[in-house]
Short mmCIF file of C-alpha atoms and ligand atoms in Angstrom, two decimals:
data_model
loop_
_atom_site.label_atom_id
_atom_site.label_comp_id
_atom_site.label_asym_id
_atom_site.label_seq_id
_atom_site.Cartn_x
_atom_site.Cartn_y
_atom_site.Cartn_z
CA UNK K 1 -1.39 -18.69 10.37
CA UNK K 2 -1.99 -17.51 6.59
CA UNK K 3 -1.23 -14.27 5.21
CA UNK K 4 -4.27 -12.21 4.44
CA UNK K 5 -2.52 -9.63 2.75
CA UNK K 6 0.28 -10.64 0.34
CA UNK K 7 2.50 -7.96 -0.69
CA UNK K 8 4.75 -7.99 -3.99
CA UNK K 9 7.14 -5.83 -5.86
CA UNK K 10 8.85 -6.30 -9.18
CA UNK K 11 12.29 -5.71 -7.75
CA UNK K 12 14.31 -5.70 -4.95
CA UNK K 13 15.20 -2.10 -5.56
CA UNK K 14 11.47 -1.25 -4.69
CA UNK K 15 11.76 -2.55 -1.21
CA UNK K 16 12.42 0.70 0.38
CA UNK K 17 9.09 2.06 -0.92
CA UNK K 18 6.94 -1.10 -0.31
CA UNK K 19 8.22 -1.96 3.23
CA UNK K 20 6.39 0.99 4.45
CA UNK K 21 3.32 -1.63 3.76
CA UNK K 22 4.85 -3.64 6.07
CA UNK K 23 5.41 -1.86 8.72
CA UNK K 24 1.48 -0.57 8.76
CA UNK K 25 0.43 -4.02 8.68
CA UNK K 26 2.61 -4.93 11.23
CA UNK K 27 1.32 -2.19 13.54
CA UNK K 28 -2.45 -3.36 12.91
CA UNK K 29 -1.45 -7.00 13.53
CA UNK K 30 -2.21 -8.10 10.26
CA UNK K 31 -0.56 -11.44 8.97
CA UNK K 32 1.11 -10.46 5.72
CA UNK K 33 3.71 -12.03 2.99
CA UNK K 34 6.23 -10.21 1.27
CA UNK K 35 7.97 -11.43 -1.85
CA UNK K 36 9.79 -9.90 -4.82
CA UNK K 37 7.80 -11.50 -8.46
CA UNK K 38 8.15 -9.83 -11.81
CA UNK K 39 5.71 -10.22 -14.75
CA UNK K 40 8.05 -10.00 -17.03
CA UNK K 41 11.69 -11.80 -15.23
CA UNK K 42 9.03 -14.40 -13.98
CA UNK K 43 5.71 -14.53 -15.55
CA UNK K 44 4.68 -18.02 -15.11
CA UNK K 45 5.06 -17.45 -11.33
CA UNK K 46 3.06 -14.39 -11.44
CA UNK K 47 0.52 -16.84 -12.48
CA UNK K 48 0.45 -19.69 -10.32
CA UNK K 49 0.63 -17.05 -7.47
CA UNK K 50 -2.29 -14.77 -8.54
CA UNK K 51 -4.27 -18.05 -9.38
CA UNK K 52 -3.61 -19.21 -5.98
CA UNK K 53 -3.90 -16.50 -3.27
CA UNK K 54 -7.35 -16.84 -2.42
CA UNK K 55 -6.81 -20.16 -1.89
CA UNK K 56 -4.15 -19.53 0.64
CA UNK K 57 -6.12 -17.09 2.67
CA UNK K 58 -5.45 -14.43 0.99
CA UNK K 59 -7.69 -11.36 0.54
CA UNK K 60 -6.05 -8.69 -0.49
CA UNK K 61 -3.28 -8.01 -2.97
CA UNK K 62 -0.69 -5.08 -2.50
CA UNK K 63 1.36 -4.89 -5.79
CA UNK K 64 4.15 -2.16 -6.35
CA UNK K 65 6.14 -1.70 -9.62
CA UNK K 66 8.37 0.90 -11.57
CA UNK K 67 8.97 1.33 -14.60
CA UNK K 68 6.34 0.43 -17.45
CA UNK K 69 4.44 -1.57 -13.88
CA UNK K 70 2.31 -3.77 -15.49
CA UNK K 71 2.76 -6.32 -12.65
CA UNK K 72 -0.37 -5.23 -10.63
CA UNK K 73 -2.77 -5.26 -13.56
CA UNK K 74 -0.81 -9.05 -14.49
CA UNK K 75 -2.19 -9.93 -11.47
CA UNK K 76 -5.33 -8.41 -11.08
CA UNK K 77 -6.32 -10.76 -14.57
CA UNK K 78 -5.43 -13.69 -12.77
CA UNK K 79 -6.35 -13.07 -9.56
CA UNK K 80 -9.61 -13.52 -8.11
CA UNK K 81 -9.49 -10.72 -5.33
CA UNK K 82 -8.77 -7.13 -4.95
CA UNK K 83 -5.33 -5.40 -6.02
CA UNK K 84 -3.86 -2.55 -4.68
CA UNK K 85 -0.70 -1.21 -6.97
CA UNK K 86 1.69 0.92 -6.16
CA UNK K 87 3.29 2.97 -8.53
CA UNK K 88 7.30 3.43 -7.37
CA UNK K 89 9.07 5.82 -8.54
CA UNK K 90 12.15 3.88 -9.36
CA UNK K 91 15.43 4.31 -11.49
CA UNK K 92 14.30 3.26 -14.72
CA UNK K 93 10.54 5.41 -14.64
CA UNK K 94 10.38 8.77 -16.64
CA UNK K 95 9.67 10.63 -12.88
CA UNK K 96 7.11 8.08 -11.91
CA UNK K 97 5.06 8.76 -14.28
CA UNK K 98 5.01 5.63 -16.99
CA UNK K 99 4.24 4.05 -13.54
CA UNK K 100 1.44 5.63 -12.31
CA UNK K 101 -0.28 5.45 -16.10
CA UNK K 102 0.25 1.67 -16.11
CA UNK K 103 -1.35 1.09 -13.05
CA UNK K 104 -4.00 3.40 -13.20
CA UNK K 105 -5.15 3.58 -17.01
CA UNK K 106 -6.71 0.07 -16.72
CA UNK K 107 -9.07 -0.82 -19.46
CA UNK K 108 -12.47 -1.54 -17.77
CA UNK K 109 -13.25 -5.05 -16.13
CA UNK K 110 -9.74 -5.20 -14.46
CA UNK K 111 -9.48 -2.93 -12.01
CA UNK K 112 -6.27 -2.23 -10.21
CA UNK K 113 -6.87 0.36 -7.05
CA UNK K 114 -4.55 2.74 -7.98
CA UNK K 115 -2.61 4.25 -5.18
CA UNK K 116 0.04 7.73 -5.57
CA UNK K 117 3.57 7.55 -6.52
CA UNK K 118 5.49 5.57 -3.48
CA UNK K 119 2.16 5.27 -1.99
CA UNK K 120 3.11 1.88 0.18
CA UNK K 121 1.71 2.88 2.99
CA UNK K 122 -2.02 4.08 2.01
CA UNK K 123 -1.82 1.16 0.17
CA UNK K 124 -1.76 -1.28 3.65
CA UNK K 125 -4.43 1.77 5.26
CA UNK K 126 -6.61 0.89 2.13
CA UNK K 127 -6.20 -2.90 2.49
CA UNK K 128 -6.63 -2.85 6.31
CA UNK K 129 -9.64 -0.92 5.50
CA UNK K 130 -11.35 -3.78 3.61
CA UNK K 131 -10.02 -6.19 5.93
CA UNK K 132 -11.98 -4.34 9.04
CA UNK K 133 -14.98 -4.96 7.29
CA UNK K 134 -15.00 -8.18 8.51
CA UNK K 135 -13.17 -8.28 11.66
CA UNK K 136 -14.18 -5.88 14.42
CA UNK K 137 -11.23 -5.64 16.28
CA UNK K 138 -9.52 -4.51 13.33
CA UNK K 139 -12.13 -1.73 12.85
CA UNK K 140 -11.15 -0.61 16.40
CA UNK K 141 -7.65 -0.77 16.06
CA UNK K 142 -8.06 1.48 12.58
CA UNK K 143 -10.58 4.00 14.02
CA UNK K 144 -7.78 4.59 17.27
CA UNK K 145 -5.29 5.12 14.11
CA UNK K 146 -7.69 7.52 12.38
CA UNK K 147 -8.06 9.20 15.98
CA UNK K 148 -3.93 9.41 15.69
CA UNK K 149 -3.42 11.73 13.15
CA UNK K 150 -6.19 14.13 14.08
CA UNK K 151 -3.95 14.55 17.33
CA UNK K 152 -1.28 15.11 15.47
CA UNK K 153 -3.17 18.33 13.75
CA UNK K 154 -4.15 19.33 16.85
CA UNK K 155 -0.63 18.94 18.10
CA UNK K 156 0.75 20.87 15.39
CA UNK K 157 -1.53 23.84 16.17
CA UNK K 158 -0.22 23.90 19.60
CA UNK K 159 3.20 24.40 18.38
CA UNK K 160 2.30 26.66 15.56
CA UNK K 161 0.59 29.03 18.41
CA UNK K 162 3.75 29.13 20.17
CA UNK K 163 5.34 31.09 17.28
CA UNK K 164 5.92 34.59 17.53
CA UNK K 165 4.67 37.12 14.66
CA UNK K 166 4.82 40.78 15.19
CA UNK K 167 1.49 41.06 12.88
CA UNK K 168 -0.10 37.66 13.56
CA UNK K 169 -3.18 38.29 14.85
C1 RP5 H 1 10.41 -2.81 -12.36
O1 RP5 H 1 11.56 -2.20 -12.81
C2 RP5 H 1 10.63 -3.04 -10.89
O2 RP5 H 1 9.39 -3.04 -10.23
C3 RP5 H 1 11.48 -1.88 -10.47
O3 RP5 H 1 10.71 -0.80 -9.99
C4 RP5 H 1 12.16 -1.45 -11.75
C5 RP5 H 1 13.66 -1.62 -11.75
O4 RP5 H 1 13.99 -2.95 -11.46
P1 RP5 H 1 15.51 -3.38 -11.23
O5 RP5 H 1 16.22 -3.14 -12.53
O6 RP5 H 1 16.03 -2.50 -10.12
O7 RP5 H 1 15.47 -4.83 -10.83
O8 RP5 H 1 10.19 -4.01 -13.02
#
C-alpha cells in the first residue's frame, strides 16, 4: 500500500507536535509516512523527495518546521502537489512567530497552506479533507467526525446547565 499523505518535520524535537497528524490519519484510515528531512541539514534529500512524491502515490504533503521553517515552502517549489506546513513552536523560534511568517508570507506562485502554531492536527483534517474529494468512504468517515464535535458542544451545554448560579437565569 502507498502513503497518500507523507508527513515531514525538520527535527526530531518537532515530533510531539506533528504526531498529532498521525494519529488523525490513523483514525480516518489513511495510509501515511512519517519521516524527519531538513532543508537545510539535508537539502539534496528534500529534493529528490519533493520531486518524487507524486510518483509514489502521494497526494498530499504535511510539512512542520520551527525556527526560520522554510522546509514547507522548500518543498512546495519542488513538489508537484499540495503542502500543508505547520508552523511549531519549537526551542529555537522567537514564540512561534519567525515560524508562522516563513510559512505563511509565501511570495505568490508557491503556495504553502498555512496552518496555526502547533497546528498538526488541522493540518491531517485539512489533508483528509482533499483526500475525501475523491474517495467516498472517506467523506463519510469525515462528515461522522464533523458530527463528533458538535456532540461534544452539545455535551458541554449539558454539563454547563448542571451548574448552580444564584443569578443565572
Ligand atoms: C527546525 O529547527 C526544526 O524544524 C526544529 O523545529 C528546530 C530545532 O531543531 P533541533 O535543533 O531540535 O534539531 O529546523
Amino acid at each position: 500500500m502507498n502513503p497518500q499523505v507523507s508527513i515531514i518535520m525538520g527535527s526530531l524535537s518537532d515530533m510531539p507536535v506533528m504526531e498529532e497528524a498521525a494519529r488523525f490519519l490513523e483514525q480516518m484510515e489513511i495510509p501515511f509516512e512519517i519521516n524527519a528531512l531538513s532543508a537545510h541539514r539535508t537539502p539534496d534529500k528534500v529534493a529528490d523527495f519533493a520531486r518524487n512524491a507524486s510518483q509514489r502515490g502521494v497526494r498530499v504533503i504535511i510539512a512542520g518546521a520551527g525556527g526560520a521553517a522554510h522546509l514547507p515552502g522548500v518543498i512546495a517549489a519542488y513538489a508537484d502537489i499540495p503542502v500543508i506546513g505547520v508552523p511549531v513552536k519549537s526551542s529555537n523560534s522567537l514564540a512561534g512567530l519567525d515560524s508562522i511568517l516563513s510559512i505563511l508570507q509565501m511570495p505568490a506562485g508557491i503556495p504553502v497552506a498555512t496552518m496555526a502554531l502547533d497546528g498538526a492536527r488541522n493540518a491531517a483534517i485539512f489533508a483528509a479533507g482533499i483526500l475525501a474529494l475523491g474517495n467516498q468512504e472517506l467523506a463519510a468517515r469525515m462528515k461522522d467526525f464533523r458530527s463528533s464535535l458538535t456532540r461534544k458542544v452539545e455535551e458541554a451545554n449539558e454539563s454547563i446547565k448542571k451548574i448552580q448560579y444564584r443569578y443565572k437565569i
